XYZ file of C-alpha atoms in Angstrom:
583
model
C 0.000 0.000 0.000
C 1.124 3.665 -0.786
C 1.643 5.413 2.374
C 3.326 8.746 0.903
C 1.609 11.963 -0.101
C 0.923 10.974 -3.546
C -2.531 10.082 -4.313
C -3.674 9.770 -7.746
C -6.226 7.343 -9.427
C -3.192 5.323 -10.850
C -2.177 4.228 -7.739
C -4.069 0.006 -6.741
C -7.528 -0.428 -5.642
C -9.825 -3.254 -5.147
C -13.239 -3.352 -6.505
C -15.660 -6.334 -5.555
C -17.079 -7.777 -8.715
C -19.697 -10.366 -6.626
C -20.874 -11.198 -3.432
C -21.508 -14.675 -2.014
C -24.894 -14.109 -2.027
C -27.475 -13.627 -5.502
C -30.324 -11.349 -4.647
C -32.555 -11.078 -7.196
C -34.982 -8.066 -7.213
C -38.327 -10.206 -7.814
C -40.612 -7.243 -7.741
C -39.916 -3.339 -8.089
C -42.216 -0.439 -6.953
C -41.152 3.193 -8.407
C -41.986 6.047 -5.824
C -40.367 8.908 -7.844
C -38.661 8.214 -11.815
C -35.087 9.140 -12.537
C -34.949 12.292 -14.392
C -31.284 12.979 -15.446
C -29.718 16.438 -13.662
C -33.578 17.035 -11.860
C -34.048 14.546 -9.436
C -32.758 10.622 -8.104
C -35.077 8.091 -8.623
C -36.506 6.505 -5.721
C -37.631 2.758 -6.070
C -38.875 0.327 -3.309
C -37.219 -3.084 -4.313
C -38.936 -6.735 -3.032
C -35.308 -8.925 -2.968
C -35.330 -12.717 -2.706
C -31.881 -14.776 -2.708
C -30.761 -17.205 -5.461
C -27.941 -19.304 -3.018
C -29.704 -22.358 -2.440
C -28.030 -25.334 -3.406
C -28.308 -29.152 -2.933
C -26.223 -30.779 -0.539
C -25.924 -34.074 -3.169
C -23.237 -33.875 -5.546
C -22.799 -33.147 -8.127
C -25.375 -30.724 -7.889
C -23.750 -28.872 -4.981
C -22.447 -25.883 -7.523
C -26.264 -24.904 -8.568
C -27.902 -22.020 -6.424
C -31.766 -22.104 -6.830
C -33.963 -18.983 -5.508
C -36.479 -19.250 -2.560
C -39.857 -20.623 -3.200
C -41.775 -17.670 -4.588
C -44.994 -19.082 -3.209
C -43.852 -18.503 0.240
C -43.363 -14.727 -0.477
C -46.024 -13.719 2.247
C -45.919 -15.610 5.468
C -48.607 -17.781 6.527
C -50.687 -16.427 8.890
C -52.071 -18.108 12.201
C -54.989 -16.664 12.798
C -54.870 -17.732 16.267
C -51.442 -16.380 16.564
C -50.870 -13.358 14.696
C -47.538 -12.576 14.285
C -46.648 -8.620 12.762
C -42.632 -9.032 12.831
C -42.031 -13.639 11.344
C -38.945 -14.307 12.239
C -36.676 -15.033 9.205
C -36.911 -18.535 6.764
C -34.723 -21.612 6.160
C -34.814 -22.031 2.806
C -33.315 -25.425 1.741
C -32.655 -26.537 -1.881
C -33.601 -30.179 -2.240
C -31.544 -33.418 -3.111
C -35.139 -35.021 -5.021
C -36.015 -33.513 -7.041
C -33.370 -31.145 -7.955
C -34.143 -27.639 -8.538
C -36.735 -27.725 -5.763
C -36.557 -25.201 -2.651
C -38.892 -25.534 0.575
C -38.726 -23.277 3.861
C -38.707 -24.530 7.369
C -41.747 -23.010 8.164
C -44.540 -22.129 6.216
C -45.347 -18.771 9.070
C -41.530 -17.476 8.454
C -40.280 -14.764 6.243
C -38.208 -15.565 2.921
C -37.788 -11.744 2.261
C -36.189 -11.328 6.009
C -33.829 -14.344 4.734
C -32.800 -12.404 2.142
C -32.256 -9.629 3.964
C -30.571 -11.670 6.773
C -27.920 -13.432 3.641
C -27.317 -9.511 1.984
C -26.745 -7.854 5.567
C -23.927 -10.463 6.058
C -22.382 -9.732 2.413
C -22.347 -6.024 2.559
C -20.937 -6.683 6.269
C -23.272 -4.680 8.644
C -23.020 -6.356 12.192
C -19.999 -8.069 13.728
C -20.078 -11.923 13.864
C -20.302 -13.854 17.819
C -18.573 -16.574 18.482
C -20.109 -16.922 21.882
C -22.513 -15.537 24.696
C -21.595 -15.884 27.864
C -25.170 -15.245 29.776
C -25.475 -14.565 33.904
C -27.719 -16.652 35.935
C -30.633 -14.324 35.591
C -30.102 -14.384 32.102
C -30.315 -10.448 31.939
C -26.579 -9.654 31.997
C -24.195 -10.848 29.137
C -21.006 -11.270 27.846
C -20.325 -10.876 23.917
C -17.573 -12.206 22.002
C -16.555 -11.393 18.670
C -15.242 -13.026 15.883
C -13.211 -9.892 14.563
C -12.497 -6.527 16.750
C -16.169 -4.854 17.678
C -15.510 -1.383 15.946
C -16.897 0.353 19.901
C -14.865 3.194 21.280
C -13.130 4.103 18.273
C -10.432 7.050 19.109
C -12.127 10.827 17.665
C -9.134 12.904 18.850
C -5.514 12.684 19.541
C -2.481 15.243 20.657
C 0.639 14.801 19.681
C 2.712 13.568 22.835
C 5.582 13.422 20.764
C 6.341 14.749 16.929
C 8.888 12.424 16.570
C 11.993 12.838 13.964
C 12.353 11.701 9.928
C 9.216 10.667 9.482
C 8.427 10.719 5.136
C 10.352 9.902 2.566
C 13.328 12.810 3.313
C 11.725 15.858 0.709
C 12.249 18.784 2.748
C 8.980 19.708 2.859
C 5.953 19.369 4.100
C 4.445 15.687 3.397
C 0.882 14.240 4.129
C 1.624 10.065 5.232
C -1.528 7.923 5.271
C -2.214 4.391 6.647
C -0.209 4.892 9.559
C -0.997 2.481 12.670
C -1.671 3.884 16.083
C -0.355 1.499 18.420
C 0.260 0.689 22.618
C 3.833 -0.229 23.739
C 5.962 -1.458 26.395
C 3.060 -3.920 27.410
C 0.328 -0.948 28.001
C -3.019 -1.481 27.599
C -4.678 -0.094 24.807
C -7.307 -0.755 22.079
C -6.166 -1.811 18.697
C -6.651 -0.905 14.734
C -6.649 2.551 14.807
C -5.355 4.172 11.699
C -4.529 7.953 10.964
C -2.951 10.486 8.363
C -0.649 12.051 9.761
C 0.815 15.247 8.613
C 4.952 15.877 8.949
C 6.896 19.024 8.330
C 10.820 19.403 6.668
C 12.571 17.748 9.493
C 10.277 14.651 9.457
C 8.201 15.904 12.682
C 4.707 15.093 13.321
C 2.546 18.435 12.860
C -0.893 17.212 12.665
C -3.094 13.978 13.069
C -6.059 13.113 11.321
C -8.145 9.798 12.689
C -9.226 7.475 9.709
C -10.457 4.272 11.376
C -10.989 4.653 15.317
C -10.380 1.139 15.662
C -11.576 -0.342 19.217
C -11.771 -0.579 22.737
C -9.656 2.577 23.029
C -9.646 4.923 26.882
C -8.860 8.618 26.876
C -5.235 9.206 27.805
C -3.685 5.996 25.755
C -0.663 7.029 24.980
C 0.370 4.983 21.287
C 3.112 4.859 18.943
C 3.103 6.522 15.591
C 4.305 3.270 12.907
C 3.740 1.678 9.226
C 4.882 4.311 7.307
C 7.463 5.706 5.858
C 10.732 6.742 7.487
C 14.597 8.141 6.796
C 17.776 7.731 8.749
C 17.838 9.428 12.083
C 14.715 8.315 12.958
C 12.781 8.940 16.018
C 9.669 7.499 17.047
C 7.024 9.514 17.727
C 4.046 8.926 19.792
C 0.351 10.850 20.679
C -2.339 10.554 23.278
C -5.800 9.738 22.895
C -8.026 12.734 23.978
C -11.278 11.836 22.291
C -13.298 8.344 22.482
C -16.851 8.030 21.351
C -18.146 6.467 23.920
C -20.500 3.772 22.359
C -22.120 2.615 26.314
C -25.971 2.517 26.093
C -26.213 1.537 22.263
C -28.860 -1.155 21.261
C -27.817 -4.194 19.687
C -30.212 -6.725 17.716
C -28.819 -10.082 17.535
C -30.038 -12.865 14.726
C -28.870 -15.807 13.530
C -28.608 -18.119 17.189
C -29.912 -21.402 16.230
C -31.535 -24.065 17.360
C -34.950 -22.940 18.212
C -34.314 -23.808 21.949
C -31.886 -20.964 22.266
C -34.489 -18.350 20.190
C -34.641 -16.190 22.952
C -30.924 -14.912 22.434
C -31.822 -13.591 19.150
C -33.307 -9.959 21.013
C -32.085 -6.868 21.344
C -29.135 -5.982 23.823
C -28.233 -2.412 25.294
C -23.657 -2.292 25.558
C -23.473 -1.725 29.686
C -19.426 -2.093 29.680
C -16.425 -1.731 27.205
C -13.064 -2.404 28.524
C -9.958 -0.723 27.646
C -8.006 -3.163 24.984
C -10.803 -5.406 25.119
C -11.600 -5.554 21.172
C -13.391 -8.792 20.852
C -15.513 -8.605 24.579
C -18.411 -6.659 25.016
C -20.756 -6.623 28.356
C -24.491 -6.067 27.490
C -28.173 -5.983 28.703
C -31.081 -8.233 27.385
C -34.598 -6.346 27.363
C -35.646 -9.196 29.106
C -34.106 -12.379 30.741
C -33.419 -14.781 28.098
C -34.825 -18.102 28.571
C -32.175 -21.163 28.898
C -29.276 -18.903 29.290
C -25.815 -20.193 29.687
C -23.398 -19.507 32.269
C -20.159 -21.397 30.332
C -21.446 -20.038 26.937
C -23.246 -21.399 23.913
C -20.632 -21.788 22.314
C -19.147 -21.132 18.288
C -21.437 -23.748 17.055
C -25.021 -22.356 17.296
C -23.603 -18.841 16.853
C -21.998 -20.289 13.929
C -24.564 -17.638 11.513
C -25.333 -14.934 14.438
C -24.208 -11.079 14.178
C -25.104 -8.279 16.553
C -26.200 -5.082 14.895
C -25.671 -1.240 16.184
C -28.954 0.467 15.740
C -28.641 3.173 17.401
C -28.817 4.834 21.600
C -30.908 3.327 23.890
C -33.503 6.049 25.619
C -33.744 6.389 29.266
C -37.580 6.682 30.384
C -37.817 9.398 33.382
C -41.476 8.965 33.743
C -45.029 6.422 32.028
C -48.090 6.797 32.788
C -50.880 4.275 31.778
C -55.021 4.810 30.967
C -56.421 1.564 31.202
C -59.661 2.790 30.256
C -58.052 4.376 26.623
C -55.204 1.693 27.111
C -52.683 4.526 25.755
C -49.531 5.102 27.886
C -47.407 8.209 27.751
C -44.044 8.387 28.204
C -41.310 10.681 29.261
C -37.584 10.682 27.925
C -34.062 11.388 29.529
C -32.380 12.080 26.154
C -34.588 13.131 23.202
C -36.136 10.365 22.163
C -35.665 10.867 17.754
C -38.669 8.955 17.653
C -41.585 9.303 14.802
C -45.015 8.084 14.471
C -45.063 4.442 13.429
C -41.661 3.648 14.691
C -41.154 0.176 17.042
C -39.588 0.132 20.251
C -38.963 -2.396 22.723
C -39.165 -1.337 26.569
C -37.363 -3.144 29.421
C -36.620 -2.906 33.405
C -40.590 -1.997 33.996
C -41.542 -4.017 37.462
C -44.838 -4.593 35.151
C -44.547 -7.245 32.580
C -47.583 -5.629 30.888
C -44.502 -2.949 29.711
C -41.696 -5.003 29.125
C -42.767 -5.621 25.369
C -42.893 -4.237 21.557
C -45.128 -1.080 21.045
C -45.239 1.464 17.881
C -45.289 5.252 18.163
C -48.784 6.725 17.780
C -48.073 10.527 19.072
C -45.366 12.677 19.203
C -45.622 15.186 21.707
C -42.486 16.661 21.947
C -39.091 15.982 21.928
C -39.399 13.774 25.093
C -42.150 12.936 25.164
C -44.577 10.257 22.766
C -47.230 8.095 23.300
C -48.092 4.266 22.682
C -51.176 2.214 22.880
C -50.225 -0.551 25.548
C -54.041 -1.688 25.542
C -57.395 -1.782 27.515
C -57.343 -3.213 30.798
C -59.220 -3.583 34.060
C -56.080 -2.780 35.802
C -54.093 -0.483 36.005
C -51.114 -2.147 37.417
C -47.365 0.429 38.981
C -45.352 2.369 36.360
C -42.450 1.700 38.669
C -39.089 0.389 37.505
C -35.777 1.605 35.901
C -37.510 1.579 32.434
C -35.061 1.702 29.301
C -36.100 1.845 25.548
C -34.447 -0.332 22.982
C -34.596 -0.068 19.277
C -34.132 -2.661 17.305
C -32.625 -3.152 14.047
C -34.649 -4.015 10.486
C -37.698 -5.002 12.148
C -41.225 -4.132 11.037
C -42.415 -0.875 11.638
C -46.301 0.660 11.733
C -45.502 3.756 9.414
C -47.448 3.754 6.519
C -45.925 4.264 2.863
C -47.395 5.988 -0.198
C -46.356 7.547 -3.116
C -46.350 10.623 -1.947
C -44.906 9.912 1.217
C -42.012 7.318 1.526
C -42.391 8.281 5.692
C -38.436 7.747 5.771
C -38.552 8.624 9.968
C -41.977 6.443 10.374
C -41.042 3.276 8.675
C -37.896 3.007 6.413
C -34.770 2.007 8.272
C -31.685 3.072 7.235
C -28.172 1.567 7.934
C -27.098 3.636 11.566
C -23.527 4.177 11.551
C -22.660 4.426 15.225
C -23.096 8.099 15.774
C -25.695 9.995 17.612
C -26.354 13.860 18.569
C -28.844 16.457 18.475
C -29.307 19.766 16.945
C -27.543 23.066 18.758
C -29.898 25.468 16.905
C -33.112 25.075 14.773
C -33.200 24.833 10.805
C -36.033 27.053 10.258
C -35.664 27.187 6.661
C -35.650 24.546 3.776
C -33.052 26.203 1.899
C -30.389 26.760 4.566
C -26.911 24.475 4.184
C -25.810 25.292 7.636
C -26.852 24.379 11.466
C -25.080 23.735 14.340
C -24.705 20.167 16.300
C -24.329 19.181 19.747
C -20.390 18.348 21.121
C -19.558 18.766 17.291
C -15.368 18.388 18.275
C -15.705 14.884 19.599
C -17.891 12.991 17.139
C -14.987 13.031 13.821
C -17.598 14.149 11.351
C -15.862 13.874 8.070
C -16.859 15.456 4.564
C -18.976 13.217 2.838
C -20.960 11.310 5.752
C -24.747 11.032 5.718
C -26.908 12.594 8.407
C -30.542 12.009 9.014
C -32.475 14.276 10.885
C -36.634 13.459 10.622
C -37.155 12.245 7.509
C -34.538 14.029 5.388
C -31.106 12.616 4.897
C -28.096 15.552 4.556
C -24.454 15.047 3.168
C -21.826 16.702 4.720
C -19.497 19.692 1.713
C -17.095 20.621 3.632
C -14.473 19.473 6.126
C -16.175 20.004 9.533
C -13.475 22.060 12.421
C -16.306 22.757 14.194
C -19.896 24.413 14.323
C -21.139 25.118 11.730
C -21.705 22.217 9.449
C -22.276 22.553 5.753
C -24.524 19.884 3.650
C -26.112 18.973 0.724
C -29.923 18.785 1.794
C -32.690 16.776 0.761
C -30.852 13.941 -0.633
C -31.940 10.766 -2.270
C -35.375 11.863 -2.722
C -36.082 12.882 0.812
C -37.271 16.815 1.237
C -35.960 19.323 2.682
C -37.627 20.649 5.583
C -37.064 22.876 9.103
C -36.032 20.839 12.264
C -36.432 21.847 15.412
C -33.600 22.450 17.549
C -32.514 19.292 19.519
C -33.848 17.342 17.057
C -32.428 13.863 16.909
C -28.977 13.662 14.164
C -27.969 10.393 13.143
C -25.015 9.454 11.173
C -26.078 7.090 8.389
C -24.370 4.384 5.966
C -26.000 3.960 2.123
C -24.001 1.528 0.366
C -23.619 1.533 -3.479
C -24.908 -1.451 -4.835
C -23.931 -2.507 -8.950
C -27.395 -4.155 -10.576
C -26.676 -6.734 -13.257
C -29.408 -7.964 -15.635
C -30.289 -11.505 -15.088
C -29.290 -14.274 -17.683
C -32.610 -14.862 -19.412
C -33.288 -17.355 -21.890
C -36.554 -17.182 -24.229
C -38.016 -20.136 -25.704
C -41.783 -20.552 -27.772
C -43.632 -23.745 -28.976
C -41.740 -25.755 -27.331
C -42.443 -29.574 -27.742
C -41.997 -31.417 -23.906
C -41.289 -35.018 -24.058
C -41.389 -37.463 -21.108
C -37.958 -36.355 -20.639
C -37.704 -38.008 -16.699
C -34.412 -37.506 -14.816
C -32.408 -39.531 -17.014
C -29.804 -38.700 -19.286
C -31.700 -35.971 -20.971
C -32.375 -37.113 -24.864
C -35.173 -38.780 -26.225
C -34.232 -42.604 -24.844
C -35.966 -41.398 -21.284
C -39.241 -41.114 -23.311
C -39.371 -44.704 -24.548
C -42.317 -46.294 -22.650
C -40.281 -49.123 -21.164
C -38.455 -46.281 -19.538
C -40.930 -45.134 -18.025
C -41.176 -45.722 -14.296
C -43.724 -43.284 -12.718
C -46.063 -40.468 -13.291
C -43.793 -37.393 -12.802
C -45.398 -35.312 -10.321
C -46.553 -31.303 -11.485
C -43.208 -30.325 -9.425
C -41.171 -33.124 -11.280
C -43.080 -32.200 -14.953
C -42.041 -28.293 -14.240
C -38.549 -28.643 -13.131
C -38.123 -31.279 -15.910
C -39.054 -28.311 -18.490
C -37.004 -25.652 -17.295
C -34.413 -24.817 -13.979
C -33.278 -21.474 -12.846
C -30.236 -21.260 -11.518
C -28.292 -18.327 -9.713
C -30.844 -16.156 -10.657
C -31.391 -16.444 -14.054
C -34.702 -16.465 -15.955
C -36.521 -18.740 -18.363
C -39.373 -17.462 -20.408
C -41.121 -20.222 -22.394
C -44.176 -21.483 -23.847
C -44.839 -25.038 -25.014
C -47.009 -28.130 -25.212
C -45.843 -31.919 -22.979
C -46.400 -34.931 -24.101
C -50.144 -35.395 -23.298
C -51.088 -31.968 -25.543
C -50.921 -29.632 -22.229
C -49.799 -26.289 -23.259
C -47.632 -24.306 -20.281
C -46.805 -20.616 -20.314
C -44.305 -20.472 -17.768
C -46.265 -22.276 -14.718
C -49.384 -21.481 -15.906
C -50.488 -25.297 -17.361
C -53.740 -24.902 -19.749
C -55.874 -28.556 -20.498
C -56.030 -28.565 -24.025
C -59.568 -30.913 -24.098
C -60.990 -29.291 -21.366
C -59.572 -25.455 -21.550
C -58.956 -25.673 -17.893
C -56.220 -23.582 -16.500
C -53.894 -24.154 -13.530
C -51.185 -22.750 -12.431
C -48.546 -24.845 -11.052
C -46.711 -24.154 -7.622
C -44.142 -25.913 -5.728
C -45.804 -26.619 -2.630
C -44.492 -26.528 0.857
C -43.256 -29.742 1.964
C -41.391 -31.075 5.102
């Protein structure tokens, strides 16, 4: 890697041509069109996954998409369920090209979701939970360093001597690694540019990956780049950590079904200094069959916690059991819009200690929820905290006209959280100032979102104010009241490829079996069975890795097919063909 001032679009770079994962966009909803130089276009995308393969080889290489006929979850009347719980989906060794889910009542869409949020790396993978006996306190490890308590700020302890490459003047030195010595104890992976003057002394310092587990006053050595003879080392101390302490963390992915209950959402209650794999956290509620000595890498094997954002401390509830709406009061402003979820834990009440959506603003503390009509009104009391939880459902409704970003779209949060210094009053106005601006490491280009409308920071932020592009990505640009919740946010590019699509008409079926594949299989003394309608359609045409077939054509018996639509040519009887659910 280059780690001298030059930086040019000559020098390497990587660019990922494909993930491990094939989402195919099944179904696409257009909210606003693309008009070149006018305006983005904004599209709502349904996304199912193409990864499925057998485990018989030597079928193992194909990748078959999720059974389309599951696209809505079953519903149990008895047992509604708003938020399913995410789908197996497993490709079958008989026939081939067959794919059936676990459970009828789960989500294929949140598998999808689940399979992309892994390839485009959001979360950190566990490798183990390490419960208490109540099974409310926890113990997190990672499989790679957390990314919590990244260093913001450091001052230079030490400029050190001949750093650069000797040019005699001043020289900008990137990828250098910011690390503990003589056996302190420090966090890890922090990176930095640092800037140097004519003699080879450090003059500036500019954090580009926080790294972990970090403590104000770590004193770390500057190293990895660069250097001349008559070298000194230099070394700076860490004066700014974002404290990350009282963010909520959804975990997925814990399997079997008898450990379910770990897959909740967490609130971080400890960080230690150097520890870059351990976290201590909080459970909502007490998880059912908690371990003391861990669960070990095995069932957490799939599993990744996600940062979705501050947990909200709840001064005061009240509770009408007679309108069943319960109003509650916020330490921190809450961000919160009509629609959203939350979870709330630590009431003394279980009748609180559950999921409820937004349906009032009042005010920046303060919103209100319907908990539901009772004949009770049972004690508010309780250290009461509110968790939010990562891509889950939400109540907000979208339109055309209103894609309710705040109410029920959920962006990516990227571990940052503040509020407003001063009110926007205008639409129009690229300024405002934020809250303890000097120790969150804003950098130009990051995405806010404040309400509904998503900002980009212009301009290299030193401090209040901060300059943006507003109204981004369709959203509109609107006032904001001052403390108004900001949120730094994380949109990933994503490349779309057309499918492979192959196009065949009048097509003439044979009884083509599972056998070799020419004409032989349809000999009648080759015939050993009735092929089943899941056997006649995967006979006729298999989509693999997300590819497409279009056909029409006529089987053996004079049935025409348009693509799983199967008409009776004596009778005129249409039927359309689905691969149906099976254990």
């Amino acid at each position: 890697m280059n780690n001298v001032s030059t930086r040019t679009t000559s020098l390497p770079r990587f660019v990922r041509k494909q993930y491990r994962e094939t989402l195919i966009v099944y179904r696409a909803q257009q909210i606003e069109p693309y008009i070149p130089g006018e305006q983005d276009g904004v599209y709502h995308l349904l996304v199912v996954n193409a990864s499925n393969s057998p485990s018989v080889a030597p079928f193992t290489g194909l990748r078959f998409s999720q059974p389309i006929q599951n696209l809505y979850p079953q519903l149990n009347r008895d047992n509604p369920v708003s938020d399913p719980k995410a789908a197996t989906s497993f490709a079958l060794s008989n026939p081939i090209g067959q794919v059936v889910v676990d459970d009828p009542q789960s989500s294929i869409t949140k598998e999808s979701l689940s399979k992309g949020l892994i390839d485009f790396g959001v979360g950190v993978g566990l490798t183990d939970i390490v419960s208490s006996s109540t099974g409310i306190a926890h113990t997190f490890h990672t499989a790679i360093d957390h990314g919590f308590n990244p260093i913001t700020s450091v001052g230079i302890t030490s400029a050190g001597l001949a750093y650069g490459v000797g040019s005699g003047g001043v020289e900008n030195l990137y990828n250098a690694r910011l690390v503990g010595f003589a056996g302190s104890i420090t966090g890890a992976n922090a990176t930095a540019r640092i800037t140097v003057n004519a003699s080879g002394s450090i003059t500036a310092v500019k954090i580009i990956d926080g790294g972990s587990a970090y403590g104000i006053g770590n004193t770390l050595a500057v190293v990895g780049v660069a250097t001349t003879s008559g070298f000194v080392q230099g070394y700076v101390t860490v004066t700014g950590v974002y404290s990350h302490i009282g963010e909520c963390l959804t975990v997925a992915g814990v399997v079997p079904a008898a450990l379910n209950d770990y897959n909740t959402v967490y609130k971080i209650t400890g960080i230690a200094t150097g520890n870059i794999k351990q976290l201590q956290v909080e459970s909502a509620s007490a998880v059912g069959n908690a371990s003391t000595t861990g669960i070990g890498v095995t069932v957490t094997a799939y599993s990744r916690a996600i940062n979705a954002g501050k947990s909200i401390d709840i001064t005061t509830l009240t509770y009408n059991n007679t309108t069943g709406i319960s109003t509650i009061t916020t330490i921190q402003n809450h961000g919160l819009s009509v629609g959203n979820k939350i979870t709330i834990g630590g009431a003394n009440s279980s009748l609180f200690n559950s999921d409820f959506l937004v349906k009032k603003v009042n005010s920046l503390v303060q919103f209100e929820t319907f908990v539901g009509i009772g004949t009770t009104s049972p004690a508010t009391t309780g250290t009461k905290t509110i968790y939010i939880k990562a891509f889950g459902s939400q109540g907000g409704t979208v339109t055309t006209e209103d894609e309710n970003i705040a109410g029920r779209l959920e962006p990516q949060y990227a571990g940052i959280t503040t509020t407003l210094s001063s009110a926007i009053n205008t639409a129009t106005v690229d300024n405002f100032n934020i809250q303890n601006i000097t120790s969150l490491d804003l950098n130009i280009g990051d995405y806010l979102l404040i309400d509904s409308e998503i900002m980009r920071i212009k301009t290299t932020v030193t401090g209040n104010p901060v300059y943006v592009f507003r109204g981004i990505y369709g959203t509109d640009a609107s006032t904001h009241d001052n403390g108004s919740v900001v949120r730094k946010i994380k949109l990933r590019p994503i490349e779309l490829r057309r499918h492979s699509i192959i196009r065949a008409s009048g097509h003439t079926f044979e009884y083509v079996g599972f056998g070799p594949g020419n004409y032989s299989t349809a000999f009648p003394d080759r015939q050993d069975r009735v092929l089943s309608d899941q056997e006649e359609i995967l006979s006729q045409s298999t989509k693999v890795d997300g590819g497409l077939v279009v056909f029409t054509g006529m089987n053996d018996r004079g049935a025409f097919y348009v693509g799983n639509k199967k008409v009776n040519s004596a009778t005129g009887q249409e039927q359309v063909l689905i691969l149906r659910f099976r254990l």
